[in-house]
Short mmCIF file of N, CA and C and ligand atoms in Angstrom, two decimals:
data_model
loop_
_atom_site.label_atom_id
_atom_site.label_comp_id
_atom_site.label_asym_id
_atom_site.label_seq_id
_atom_site.Cartn_x
_atom_site.Cartn_y
_atom_site.Cartn_z
N UNK A 1 -5.26 45.56 -8.94
CA UNK A 1 -6.14 44.58 -8.29
C UNK A 1 -5.45 44.08 -7.01
N UNK A 2 -6.23 44.00 -5.96
CA UNK A 2 -5.68 43.54 -4.68
C UNK A 2 -5.37 42.05 -4.75
N UNK A 3 -4.19 41.67 -4.22
CA UNK A 3 -3.81 40.25 -4.30
C UNK A 3 -4.49 39.44 -3.19
N UNK A 4 -5.27 38.45 -3.61
CA UNK A 4 -5.97 37.61 -2.63
C UNK A 4 -5.01 36.52 -2.15
N UNK A 5 -5.32 35.98 -0.98
CA UNK A 5 -4.55 34.85 -0.45
C UNK A 5 -4.66 33.67 -1.43
N UNK A 6 -3.53 33.08 -1.78
CA UNK A 6 -3.55 31.97 -2.73
C UNK A 6 -4.25 30.74 -2.14
N UNK A 7 -5.08 30.13 -2.95
CA UNK A 7 -5.74 28.88 -2.55
C UNK A 7 -4.79 27.72 -2.81
N UNK A 8 -4.03 27.86 -3.88
CA UNK A 8 -3.08 26.81 -4.28
C UNK A 8 -1.85 27.47 -4.90
N UNK A 9 -0.68 26.95 -4.61
CA UNK A 9 0.55 27.44 -5.25
C UNK A 9 1.30 26.23 -5.80
N UNK A 10 2.36 26.50 -6.54
CA UNK A 10 3.13 25.37 -7.09
C UNK A 10 3.69 24.49 -5.98
N UNK A 11 3.90 25.07 -4.79
CA UNK A 11 4.44 24.30 -3.65
C UNK A 11 3.40 23.41 -2.97
N UNK A 12 2.14 23.86 -3.00
CA UNK A 12 1.12 23.12 -2.23
C UNK A 12 0.31 22.15 -3.09
N UNK A 13 0.61 22.10 -4.38
CA UNK A 13 -0.12 21.19 -5.28
C UNK A 13 0.02 19.75 -4.80
N UNK A 14 -1.12 19.06 -4.74
CA UNK A 14 -1.05 17.65 -4.33
C UNK A 14 -0.94 16.76 -5.57
N UNK A 15 -0.55 15.53 -5.35
CA UNK A 15 -0.46 14.55 -6.46
C UNK A 15 -1.83 14.40 -7.12
N UNK A 16 -2.90 14.44 -6.30
CA UNK A 16 -4.24 14.28 -6.84
C UNK A 16 -4.61 15.47 -7.73
N UNK A 17 -4.24 16.69 -7.30
CA UNK A 17 -4.51 17.87 -8.13
C UNK A 17 -3.75 17.79 -9.45
N UNK A 18 -2.54 17.30 -9.39
CA UNK A 18 -1.72 17.17 -10.60
C UNK A 18 -2.34 16.13 -11.54
N UNK A 19 -2.78 15.05 -10.95
CA UNK A 19 -3.43 14.00 -11.73
C UNK A 19 -4.69 14.54 -12.42
N UNK A 20 -5.46 15.34 -11.68
CA UNK A 20 -6.69 15.94 -12.24
C UNK A 20 -6.38 16.87 -13.41
N UNK A 21 -5.34 17.68 -13.25
CA UNK A 21 -4.96 18.60 -14.33
C UNK A 21 -4.53 17.82 -15.56
N UNK A 22 -3.74 16.76 -15.34
CA UNK A 22 -3.30 15.91 -16.45
C UNK A 22 -4.52 15.29 -17.14
N UNK A 23 -5.45 14.78 -16.36
CA UNK A 23 -6.66 14.14 -16.91
C UNK A 23 -7.49 15.15 -17.71
N UNK A 24 -7.62 16.36 -17.18
CA UNK A 24 -8.41 17.41 -17.87
C UNK A 24 -7.76 17.78 -19.19
N UNK A 25 -6.42 17.84 -19.19
CA UNK A 25 -5.78 18.23 -20.44
C UNK A 25 -5.97 17.12 -21.49
N UNK A 26 -5.91 15.88 -21.07
CA UNK A 26 -6.14 14.78 -22.02
C UNK A 26 -7.58 14.81 -22.54
N UNK A 27 -8.52 15.14 -21.68
CA UNK A 27 -9.93 15.18 -22.09
C UNK A 27 -10.19 16.34 -23.06
N UNK A 28 -9.38 17.38 -22.98
CA UNK A 28 -9.63 18.59 -23.79
C UNK A 28 -8.98 18.55 -25.16
N UNK A 29 -8.27 17.49 -25.47
CA UNK A 29 -7.53 17.46 -26.75
C UNK A 29 -8.49 17.48 -27.95
N UNK A 30 -9.71 17.04 -27.73
CA UNK A 30 -10.71 17.02 -28.80
C UNK A 30 -11.07 18.43 -29.28
N UNK A 31 -10.76 19.45 -28.48
CA UNK A 31 -11.14 20.82 -28.84
C UNK A 31 -10.07 21.55 -29.65
N UNK A 32 -8.99 20.85 -29.97
CA UNK A 32 -7.94 21.46 -30.79
C UNK A 32 -8.48 21.73 -32.20
N UNK A 33 -8.04 22.86 -32.78
CA UNK A 33 -8.36 23.15 -34.18
C UNK A 33 -7.04 23.15 -34.94
N UNK A 34 -6.70 22.01 -35.49
CA UNK A 34 -5.39 21.86 -36.13
C UNK A 34 -5.50 21.17 -37.48
N UNK A 35 -6.26 21.80 -38.42
CA UNK A 35 -6.46 21.14 -39.72
C UNK A 35 -5.22 21.16 -40.61
N UNK A 36 -4.18 21.88 -40.22
CA UNK A 36 -2.99 21.98 -41.09
C UNK A 36 -1.87 21.06 -40.61
N UNK A 37 -1.55 21.13 -39.33
CA UNK A 37 -0.47 20.26 -38.83
C UNK A 37 -1.02 18.91 -38.38
N UNK A 38 -2.30 18.88 -38.04
CA UNK A 38 -2.95 17.68 -37.47
C UNK A 38 -2.33 17.28 -36.14
N UNK A 39 -1.54 18.18 -35.57
CA UNK A 39 -0.97 17.92 -34.24
C UNK A 39 -1.85 18.64 -33.21
N UNK A 40 -2.57 17.88 -32.44
CA UNK A 40 -3.55 18.45 -31.51
C UNK A 40 -2.91 18.66 -30.14
N UNK A 41 -3.13 19.83 -29.57
CA UNK A 41 -2.54 20.14 -28.26
C UNK A 41 -3.63 20.68 -27.34
N UNK A 42 -3.52 20.32 -26.08
CA UNK A 42 -4.49 20.76 -25.07
C UNK A 42 -3.73 21.19 -23.82
N UNK A 43 -4.18 22.29 -23.23
CA UNK A 43 -3.54 22.78 -22.00
C UNK A 43 -4.61 23.11 -20.97
N UNK A 44 -4.26 22.92 -19.71
CA UNK A 44 -5.16 23.28 -18.60
C UNK A 44 -4.34 24.04 -17.57
N UNK A 45 -4.78 25.25 -17.32
CA UNK A 45 -4.03 26.16 -16.45
C UNK A 45 -4.77 26.33 -15.13
N UNK A 46 -4.03 26.25 -14.04
CA UNK A 46 -4.62 26.42 -12.71
C UNK A 46 -4.08 27.69 -12.08
N UNK A 47 -4.98 28.61 -11.73
CA UNK A 47 -4.55 29.86 -11.09
C UNK A 47 -4.42 29.63 -9.58
N UNK A 48 -3.72 30.53 -8.93
CA UNK A 48 -3.56 30.41 -7.47
C UNK A 48 -4.89 30.61 -6.75
N UNK A 49 -5.87 31.21 -7.44
CA UNK A 49 -7.22 31.34 -6.86
C UNK A 49 -8.01 30.05 -6.97
N UNK A 50 -7.43 29.07 -7.64
CA UNK A 50 -8.12 27.78 -7.80
C UNK A 50 -8.96 27.71 -9.07
N UNK A 51 -8.87 28.73 -9.93
CA UNK A 51 -9.66 28.71 -11.17
C UNK A 51 -8.90 27.96 -12.27
N UNK A 52 -9.70 27.36 -13.15
CA UNK A 52 -9.15 26.56 -14.24
C UNK A 52 -9.45 27.20 -15.58
N UNK A 53 -8.45 27.26 -16.45
CA UNK A 53 -8.63 27.80 -17.80
C UNK A 53 -8.09 26.78 -18.78
N UNK A 54 -8.91 26.45 -19.77
CA UNK A 54 -8.46 25.48 -20.76
C UNK A 54 -7.95 26.23 -22.00
N UNK A 55 -7.14 25.55 -22.78
CA UNK A 55 -6.66 26.14 -24.03
C UNK A 55 -6.31 25.05 -25.02
N UNK A 56 -6.41 25.40 -26.29
CA UNK A 56 -6.02 24.45 -27.35
C UNK A 56 -5.26 25.20 -28.43
N UNK A 57 -4.50 24.47 -29.22
CA UNK A 57 -3.91 25.14 -30.38
C UNK A 57 -5.00 25.42 -31.40
N UNK A 58 -4.94 26.62 -31.95
CA UNK A 58 -5.93 27.05 -32.93
C UNK A 58 -5.15 27.55 -34.15
N UNK A 59 -5.23 26.78 -35.22
CA UNK A 59 -4.43 27.11 -36.40
C UNK A 59 -5.22 27.98 -37.37
N UNK A 60 -4.50 28.42 -38.39
CA UNK A 60 -5.08 29.36 -39.35
C UNK A 60 -4.52 29.04 -40.73
N UNK A 61 -5.34 29.20 -41.76
CA UNK A 61 -4.91 28.91 -43.13
C UNK A 61 -3.70 29.75 -43.53
N UNK A 62 -3.56 30.91 -42.91
CA UNK A 62 -2.40 31.77 -43.20
C UNK A 62 -1.21 31.44 -42.27
N UNK A 63 -1.36 30.40 -41.48
CA UNK A 63 -0.32 29.85 -40.59
C UNK A 63 0.12 30.78 -39.44
N UNK A 64 0.64 31.99 -39.77
CA UNK A 64 1.18 32.84 -38.70
C UNK A 64 0.16 33.23 -37.63
N UNK A 65 -1.09 33.41 -37.95
CA UNK A 65 -2.03 33.78 -36.87
C UNK A 65 -2.34 32.64 -35.90
N UNK A 66 -1.78 31.47 -36.11
CA UNK A 66 -2.06 30.34 -35.22
C UNK A 66 -1.57 30.62 -33.80
N UNK A 67 -2.22 29.97 -32.84
CA UNK A 67 -1.78 30.12 -31.46
C UNK A 67 -1.66 28.75 -30.82
N UNK A 68 -0.68 28.61 -29.94
CA UNK A 68 -0.48 27.34 -29.23
C UNK A 68 -1.49 27.22 -28.08
N UNK A 69 -1.67 25.99 -27.62
CA UNK A 69 -2.63 25.70 -26.55
C UNK A 69 -2.30 26.43 -25.25
N UNK A 70 -1.01 26.47 -24.90
CA UNK A 70 -0.61 27.09 -23.62
C UNK A 70 -0.91 28.58 -23.63
N UNK A 71 -0.57 29.23 -24.75
CA UNK A 71 -0.84 30.68 -24.80
C UNK A 71 -2.34 30.95 -24.86
N UNK A 72 -3.08 30.08 -25.52
CA UNK A 72 -4.55 30.23 -25.55
C UNK A 72 -5.08 30.22 -24.11
N UNK A 73 -4.63 29.26 -23.30
CA UNK A 73 -5.10 29.16 -21.91
C UNK A 73 -4.68 30.40 -21.11
N UNK A 74 -3.43 30.81 -21.27
CA UNK A 74 -2.95 31.98 -20.53
C UNK A 74 -3.69 33.26 -20.94
N UNK A 75 -3.94 33.42 -22.22
CA UNK A 75 -4.59 34.64 -22.67
C UNK A 75 -6.04 34.70 -22.17
N UNK A 76 -6.69 33.55 -22.13
CA UNK A 76 -8.05 33.53 -21.56
C UNK A 76 -8.01 33.98 -20.10
N UNK A 77 -7.06 33.44 -19.35
CA UNK A 77 -6.97 33.72 -17.91
C UNK A 77 -6.60 35.19 -17.66
N UNK A 78 -5.58 35.65 -18.35
CA UNK A 78 -5.10 37.02 -18.10
C UNK A 78 -6.17 38.03 -18.52
N UNK A 79 -6.92 37.70 -19.57
CA UNK A 79 -7.98 38.62 -20.02
C UNK A 79 -9.15 38.63 -19.05
N UNK A 80 -9.15 37.70 -18.10
CA UNK A 80 -10.19 37.70 -17.05
C UNK A 80 -9.60 38.10 -15.70
N UNK A 81 -8.48 38.87 -15.78
CA UNK A 81 -7.85 39.49 -14.60
C UNK A 81 -7.06 38.55 -13.73
N UNK A 82 -6.89 37.32 -14.15
CA UNK A 82 -6.08 36.37 -13.37
C UNK A 82 -4.61 36.74 -13.57
N UNK A 83 -3.83 36.71 -12.52
CA UNK A 83 -2.41 37.10 -12.65
C UNK A 83 -1.44 36.10 -12.02
N UNK A 84 -1.93 35.26 -11.12
CA UNK A 84 -1.02 34.37 -10.40
C UNK A 84 -1.39 32.92 -10.67
N UNK A 85 -0.38 32.14 -11.02
CA UNK A 85 -0.64 30.78 -11.50
C UNK A 85 0.21 29.75 -10.79
N UNK A 86 -0.39 28.58 -10.58
CA UNK A 86 0.31 27.50 -9.87
C UNK A 86 0.87 26.47 -10.84
N UNK A 87 0.08 26.11 -11.85
CA UNK A 87 0.49 25.00 -12.72
C UNK A 87 -0.22 25.03 -14.06
N UNK A 88 0.43 24.40 -15.03
CA UNK A 88 -0.22 24.18 -16.33
C UNK A 88 0.09 22.75 -16.75
N UNK A 89 -0.96 22.05 -17.20
CA UNK A 89 -0.77 20.69 -17.71
C UNK A 89 -0.98 20.74 -19.22
N UNK A 90 -0.22 19.96 -19.95
CA UNK A 90 -0.44 19.91 -21.38
C UNK A 90 -0.17 18.53 -21.94
N UNK A 91 -0.80 18.30 -23.11
CA UNK A 91 -0.54 17.06 -23.82
C UNK A 91 -0.75 17.33 -25.29
N UNK A 92 -0.18 16.49 -26.14
CA UNK A 92 -0.33 16.70 -27.57
C UNK A 92 0.00 15.44 -28.33
N UNK A 93 -0.54 15.37 -29.54
CA UNK A 93 -0.22 14.23 -30.38
C UNK A 93 -0.86 14.37 -31.74
N UNK A 94 -0.28 13.69 -32.73
CA UNK A 94 -0.81 13.72 -34.09
C UNK A 94 -2.22 13.14 -34.10
N UNK A 95 -3.13 13.85 -34.74
CA UNK A 95 -4.55 13.47 -34.81
C UNK A 95 -5.16 13.25 -33.43
N UNK A 96 -4.59 13.88 -32.43
CA UNK A 96 -5.15 13.80 -31.09
C UNK A 96 -4.78 12.54 -30.33
N UNK A 97 -3.86 11.76 -30.89
CA UNK A 97 -3.43 10.54 -30.21
C UNK A 97 -2.13 10.84 -29.46
N UNK A 98 -2.22 10.80 -28.14
CA UNK A 98 -1.06 11.16 -27.31
C UNK A 98 -0.17 9.93 -27.13
N UNK A 99 1.02 10.02 -27.73
CA UNK A 99 1.94 8.87 -27.64
C UNK A 99 3.17 9.22 -26.81
N UNK A 100 3.41 10.53 -26.68
CA UNK A 100 4.62 10.96 -26.00
C UNK A 100 4.33 12.22 -25.19
N UNK A 101 5.27 12.62 -24.36
CA UNK A 101 5.13 13.87 -23.62
C UNK A 101 5.28 15.03 -24.61
N UNK A 102 4.50 16.08 -24.43
CA UNK A 102 4.58 17.26 -25.30
C UNK A 102 5.13 18.41 -24.47
N UNK A 103 6.28 18.90 -24.87
CA UNK A 103 6.91 20.01 -24.14
C UNK A 103 6.51 21.33 -24.78
N UNK A 104 6.42 22.40 -23.99
CA UNK A 104 6.05 23.70 -24.55
C UNK A 104 7.12 24.21 -25.54
N UNK A 105 6.67 24.81 -26.62
CA UNK A 105 7.61 25.39 -27.60
C UNK A 105 8.33 26.58 -26.96
N UNK A 106 9.34 27.08 -27.63
CA UNK A 106 10.14 28.18 -27.10
C UNK A 106 9.35 29.45 -26.87
N UNK A 107 8.45 29.76 -27.81
CA UNK A 107 7.64 30.98 -27.66
C UNK A 107 6.73 30.84 -26.44
N UNK A 108 6.14 29.67 -26.27
CA UNK A 108 5.26 29.45 -25.11
C UNK A 108 6.05 29.53 -23.81
N UNK A 109 7.28 29.01 -23.81
CA UNK A 109 8.08 29.08 -22.57
C UNK A 109 8.25 30.54 -22.15
N UNK A 110 8.50 31.41 -23.12
CA UNK A 110 8.65 32.83 -22.80
C UNK A 110 7.34 33.39 -22.25
N UNK A 111 6.23 33.03 -22.89
CA UNK A 111 4.91 33.54 -22.45
C UNK A 111 4.55 32.98 -21.07
N UNK A 112 4.87 31.72 -20.82
CA UNK A 112 4.59 31.11 -19.52
C UNK A 112 5.41 31.78 -18.43
N UNK A 113 6.64 32.12 -18.77
CA UNK A 113 7.54 32.75 -17.80
C UNK A 113 7.02 34.13 -17.39
N UNK A 114 6.40 34.82 -18.34
CA UNK A 114 5.88 36.17 -18.07
C UNK A 114 4.89 36.16 -16.90
N UNK A 115 3.97 35.21 -16.91
CA UNK A 115 2.92 35.18 -15.88
C UNK A 115 3.13 34.09 -14.84
N UNK A 116 3.78 33.02 -15.21
CA UNK A 116 3.99 31.93 -14.26
C UNK A 116 5.24 32.11 -13.44
N UNK A 117 6.21 32.84 -14.00
CA UNK A 117 7.48 33.03 -13.31
C UNK A 117 8.25 31.72 -13.21
N UNK A 118 9.40 31.74 -12.55
CA UNK A 118 10.27 30.55 -12.49
C UNK A 118 9.67 29.37 -11.74
N UNK A 119 8.67 29.66 -10.87
CA UNK A 119 8.10 28.58 -10.03
C UNK A 119 6.98 27.79 -10.69
N UNK A 120 6.39 28.32 -11.75
CA UNK A 120 5.23 27.63 -12.36
C UNK A 120 5.55 26.16 -12.60
N UNK A 121 4.60 25.30 -12.22
CA UNK A 121 4.77 23.87 -12.41
C UNK A 121 4.21 23.48 -13.78
N UNK A 122 5.02 22.88 -14.62
CA UNK A 122 4.58 22.47 -15.96
C UNK A 122 4.51 20.95 -16.00
N UNK A 123 3.29 20.47 -16.27
CA UNK A 123 3.02 19.03 -16.25
C UNK A 123 2.81 18.56 -17.69
N UNK A 124 3.68 17.69 -18.15
CA UNK A 124 3.55 17.17 -19.52
C UNK A 124 3.01 15.75 -19.42
N UNK A 125 1.77 15.56 -19.88
CA UNK A 125 1.06 14.31 -19.60
C UNK A 125 0.96 13.38 -20.80
N UNK A 126 1.13 12.10 -20.50
CA UNK A 126 0.86 11.06 -21.51
C UNK A 126 -0.45 10.38 -21.15
N UNK A 127 -0.64 10.12 -19.86
CA UNK A 127 -1.90 9.62 -19.31
C UNK A 127 -2.06 10.35 -17.96
N UNK A 128 -3.24 10.22 -17.31
CA UNK A 128 -3.38 10.90 -16.02
C UNK A 128 -2.34 10.45 -14.98
N UNK A 129 -1.78 9.27 -15.18
CA UNK A 129 -0.80 8.77 -14.22
C UNK A 129 0.62 8.75 -14.75
N UNK A 130 0.77 9.15 -15.98
CA UNK A 130 2.11 9.12 -16.58
C UNK A 130 2.41 10.51 -17.11
N UNK A 131 3.19 11.25 -16.34
CA UNK A 131 3.50 12.64 -16.73
C UNK A 131 4.88 13.02 -16.22
N UNK A 132 5.43 14.07 -16.81
CA UNK A 132 6.70 14.64 -16.34
C UNK A 132 6.36 16.03 -15.79
N UNK A 133 6.95 16.37 -14.67
CA UNK A 133 6.76 17.71 -14.08
C UNK A 133 8.09 18.46 -14.12
N UNK A 134 8.04 19.70 -14.54
CA UNK A 134 9.24 20.54 -14.50
C UNK A 134 8.81 21.96 -14.10
N UNK A 135 9.68 22.67 -13.42
CA UNK A 135 9.40 24.08 -13.12
C UNK A 135 9.78 24.90 -14.35
N UNK A 136 9.23 26.11 -14.43
CA UNK A 136 9.60 27.01 -15.53
C UNK A 136 11.08 27.32 -15.50
N UNK A 137 11.63 27.37 -14.31
CA UNK A 137 13.06 27.64 -14.18
C UNK A 137 13.90 26.55 -14.87
N UNK A 138 13.38 25.34 -14.82
CA UNK A 138 14.09 24.24 -15.49
C UNK A 138 13.88 24.31 -17.01
N UNK A 139 12.69 24.75 -17.41
CA UNK A 139 12.40 24.79 -18.85
C UNK A 139 12.96 26.04 -19.53
N UNK A 140 13.12 27.10 -18.74
CA UNK A 140 13.67 28.35 -19.30
C UNK A 140 14.67 28.95 -18.31
N UNK A 141 15.84 28.34 -18.20
CA UNK A 141 16.83 28.87 -17.26
C UNK A 141 17.31 30.25 -17.70
N UNK A 142 17.64 31.09 -16.75
CA UNK A 142 18.07 32.47 -17.03
C UNK A 142 17.01 33.21 -17.85
N UNK A 143 15.74 32.93 -17.55
CA UNK A 143 14.65 33.55 -18.32
C UNK A 143 14.64 35.06 -18.18
N UNK A 144 14.23 35.71 -19.25
CA UNK A 144 14.07 37.16 -19.26
C UNK A 144 12.60 37.44 -18.94
N UNK A 145 12.36 38.21 -17.87
CA UNK A 145 10.98 38.42 -17.46
C UNK A 145 10.70 39.82 -17.00
N UNK A 146 9.52 40.03 -16.40
CA UNK A 146 9.09 41.37 -16.00
C UNK A 146 10.11 42.10 -15.11
N UNK A 147 10.82 41.37 -14.25
CA UNK A 147 11.74 42.03 -13.33
C UNK A 147 12.94 42.65 -14.08
N UNK A 148 13.22 42.15 -15.28
CA UNK A 148 14.35 42.67 -16.04
C UNK A 148 14.09 44.06 -16.62
N UNK A 149 12.83 44.41 -16.75
CA UNK A 149 12.52 45.70 -17.38
C UNK A 149 11.87 46.67 -16.38
N UNK A 150 11.85 46.26 -15.11
CA UNK A 150 11.21 47.13 -14.10
C UNK A 150 12.17 48.24 -13.67
N1 LIG B 201 1.80 23.56 -30.42
C1 LIG B 201 1.20 23.93 -29.25
O1 LIG B 201 -0.01 24.17 -29.18
N2 LIG B 201 1.98 24.04 -28.15
C2 LIG B 201 3.32 23.82 -28.13
O2 LIG B 201 3.99 24.16 -27.16
C3 LIG B 201 3.95 23.12 -29.26
C4 LIG B 201 3.23 23.30 -30.55
C5 LIG B 201 0.98 23.48 -31.63
C6 LIG B 201 1.27 24.55 -32.64
C7 LIG B 201 0.76 23.92 -33.90
O3 LIG B 201 -0.64 24.16 -34.00
C8 LIG B 201 0.97 22.42 -33.68
O4 LIG B 201 1.18 22.27 -32.29
C9 LIG B 201 2.14 21.86 -34.44
O5 LIG B 201 3.30 22.60 -34.20
#
């Protein structure tokens, strides 16, 4: 697929865009399916084309088939041919009540690194105005990625 000029990158993200992503992730927590852990997670992914993909954790009675919110969002995007990403916002809390910042689990960090690379901006939101931002490089230093196997 031919690479289009990016509409937004992790470098050009404005505070208002970050606030919007944080707000969207908080609004999407109601879509979590977490009847086993009761820990609800919501993610909102922004591609460099400016498209938005939402994701939630979706659990399973057999536990292992469960998927985290971040990977749900990424898999939706990648399955629709999206390949370049600027940012992902996420939030989580027991019974959908967000009390603290929710950081991506180790497996998600690896999956985020695959498509987001070291520059991806990860926004961990408590409220639309209260969030922590970290790059993937900070969350997964010395990450193993596509360039290692090329
Ligand atoms: N969870 C996520 O969706 N993302 C993370 O990065 C951390 C954990 C989900 C998995 C499981 O459904 C629930 O939170 C409790 O671990």
